[in-house]
Amino acid sequence: MADTARARKLAKRISQIVASALEHEVKDPRLARVTITDTKVTGDLHDATVYYTVLGEKLDTEPDFAGAAAALESAKGVLRSMVGAQTGVRFTPTLTFVTDTVPDVARKMDELLARAQAADAEVARLASGARHAGESDPYKAPREDSDDED
C-alpha cells in the first residue's frame, strides 16, 4: 500500500497528462469541450478515476455527455499508454472516466439559495409593516413594593 501523498501526486500528474493529451494528442472532435476536473487514485496505485465535465457549444445548448463518454472510452488505451510513459510507475493504473456532477450540484445549490433569499426578502417585506397583536411589550414589569407597610 502506497502512502497517500504519493497517491495524490500521481493523481495530479495523471490529471495533467490526460488533460494535455486531450488538448494536443487525441484528435476526436467530441473531446474538444471536455475538461478534466479531478483524479482519484486507489491506495495500491492500480486504479485511477478521472472526473470530467463537458461544456456545450454555446451557453444555451446542452452538452453532449454521451458522445464525450464514448470518445473517452475509445481513447482510453492511448491515454493509459501516455500515462504509463510519462509517470514512470511500475504498474500503469487503469483509467475510469466519470462525469463530474459537482458543477451541476453547485448550480442547483445556487438556485436553492437564491429562492431562499427571495423568500426571506418577502417575509421581511411583509414584516416591515406589521404591528404587534397585543401590547408592544408583552412582558410584565415587576410590581413595585411600596414602603408604606413599615
Coordinates of C-alpha atoms in Angstrom, one line a residue:
M1 CA 0.0 0.0 0.0
A2 CA 1.5 3.3 -1.1
D3 CA 1.3 6.4 1.1
T4 CA -1.5 8.9 0.4
A5 CA 0.9 11.6 -0.5
R6 CA 2.3 9.5 -3.4
A7 CA -1.2 8.7 -4.5
R8 CA -2.2 12.4 -4.5
K9 CA 0.9 13.3 -6.5
L10 CA 0.2 10.5 -9.0
A11 CA -3.4 11.6 -9.3
K12 CA -2.4 15.2 -10.0
R13 CA 0.1 14.1 -12.6
I14 CA -2.5 11.8 -14.3
S15 CA -4.9 14.8 -14.5
Q16 CA -2.2 16.9 -16.2
I17 CA -1.2 14.2 -18.6
V18 CA -4.8 13.3 -19.6
A19 CA -5.8 17.0 -20.0
S20 CA -2.8 17.7 -22.1
A21 CA -3.3 14.6 -24.2
L22 CA -7.0 15.6 -24.8
E23 CA -5.9 19.0 -25.9
H24 CA -2.9 18.2 -28.1
E25 CA -2.8 14.5 -29.0
V26 CA -6.2 13.0 -29.3
K27 CA -7.9 14.4 -32.4
D28 CA -11.5 13.5 -31.6
P29 CA -13.9 16.5 -32.1
R30 CA -16.2 15.2 -29.4
L31 CA -13.5 15.8 -26.8
A32 CA -13.0 19.5 -27.8
R33 CA -15.1 20.7 -24.9
V34 CA -14.1 18.1 -22.2
T35 CA -12.4 19.5 -19.1
I36 CA -10.6 17.2 -16.6
T37 CA -11.7 18.3 -13.1
D38 CA -10.1 15.8 -10.7
T39 CA -8.5 12.4 -10.5
K40 CA -8.5 9.9 -7.6
V41 CA -6.1 7.0 -7.4
T42 CA -6.6 4.0 -5.2
G43 CA -4.2 3.3 -2.3
D44 CA -2.4 0.5 -4.3
L45 CA -2.0 2.8 -7.3
H46 CA -3.6 0.3 -9.6
D47 CA -6.8 2.2 -10.5
A48 CA -7.4 5.8 -11.3
T49 CA -10.8 7.5 -11.6
V50 CA -10.7 10.6 -13.8
Y51 CA -13.6 13.1 -13.4
Y52 CA -14.5 15.3 -16.3
T53 CA -17.1 17.9 -17.3
V54 CA -18.4 18.7 -20.8
L55 CA -19.3 22.2 -21.9
G56 CA -21.9 23.0 -24.6
E57 CA -21.2 24.6 -27.9
K58 CA -23.0 27.7 -26.6
L59 CA -24.3 28.7 -23.2
D60 CA -27.9 27.7 -24.0
T61 CA -27.1 24.4 -25.7
E62 CA -27.0 21.1 -23.8
P63 CA -23.5 19.4 -23.7
D64 CA -23.0 16.0 -25.5
F65 CA -22.3 13.8 -22.5
A66 CA -22.9 10.6 -24.4
G67 CA -20.6 11.5 -27.2
A68 CA -17.9 12.6 -24.8
A69 CA -18.2 9.4 -22.8
A70 CA -17.9 7.3 -25.9
A71 CA -14.9 9.3 -27.1
L72 CA -13.1 8.9 -23.8
E73 CA -13.9 5.2 -23.8
S74 CA -12.4 4.8 -27.2
A75 CA -9.3 6.9 -26.3
K76 CA -8.8 5.1 -23.0
G77 CA -6.0 2.8 -24.3
V78 CA -4.0 5.7 -25.8
L79 CA -4.4 7.8 -22.7
R80 CA -3.3 4.9 -20.5
S81 CA -0.2 4.4 -22.6
M82 CA 0.7 8.1 -22.3
V83 CA 0.1 8.0 -18.6
G84 CA 2.4 4.9 -18.3
A85 CA 5.1 6.5 -20.4
Q86 CA 5.1 9.9 -18.6
T87 CA 4.7 8.8 -15.0
G88 CA 7.4 6.0 -14.8
V89 CA 5.5 3.9 -12.3
R90 CA 5.9 0.1 -12.3
F91 CA 2.2 -0.6 -12.9
T92 CA 0.2 1.8 -15.1
P93 CA -3.1 2.4 -13.4
T94 CA -6.3 1.5 -15.2
L95 CA -8.3 4.6 -16.2
T96 CA -12.0 5.0 -15.4
F97 CA -13.8 8.1 -16.7
V98 CA -16.7 9.5 -14.6
T99 CA -18.8 12.6 -15.3
D100 CA -18.2 15.2 -12.6
T101 CA -21.6 16.2 -11.1
V102 CA -20.1 18.9 -8.7
P103 CA -20.8 21.8 -11.1
D104 CA -24.5 20.7 -11.6
V105 CA -24.9 20.3 -7.8
A106 CA -23.3 23.7 -7.2
R107 CA -25.7 25.3 -9.8
K108 CA -28.7 23.7 -8.1
M109 CA -27.5 24.8 -4.7
D110 CA -27.1 28.4 -6.0
E111 CA -30.7 28.3 -7.3
L112 CA -32.0 27.0 -4.0
L113 CA -30.1 29.7 -2.1
A114 CA -31.5 32.3 -4.4
R115 CA -35.0 31.1 -3.8
A116 CA -34.5 31.0 -0.1
Q117 CA -33.1 34.6 -0.2
A118 CA -36.1 35.7 -2.2
A119 CA -38.5 34.1 0.3
D120 CA -36.6 35.8 3.2
A121 CA -36.9 39.1 1.5
E122 CA -40.6 38.6 1.0
V123 CA -41.0 37.8 4.7
A124 CA -39.0 40.8 5.7
R125 CA -41.2 43.0 3.4
L126 CA -44.4 41.6 4.9
A127 CA -43.0 42.0 8.4
S128 CA -41.9 45.7 7.9
G129 CA -45.5 47.0 8.0
A130 CA -46.8 44.6 10.6
R131 CA -48.0 45.6 14.1
H132 CA -48.0 43.6 17.3
A133 CA -51.2 41.7 18.1
G134 CA -51.2 42.8 21.7
E135 CA -49.1 45.3 23.6
S136 CA -45.8 46.4 22.2
D137 CA -44.0 45.0 25.3
P138 CA -45.7 41.7 26.2
Y139 CA -43.6 41.1 29.3
K140 CA -45.0 42.2 32.6
A141 CA -42.9 44.6 34.6
P142 CA -42.3 43.6 38.2
R143 CA -44.5 45.3 40.7
E144 CA -43.0 48.0 42.8
D145 CA -43.4 47.2 46.5
S146 CA -44.5 50.2 48.5
D147 CA -42.6 51.2 51.6
D148 CA -45.9 52.2 53.3
E149 CA -46.1 48.9 55.3
D150 CA -43.3 49.9 57.7

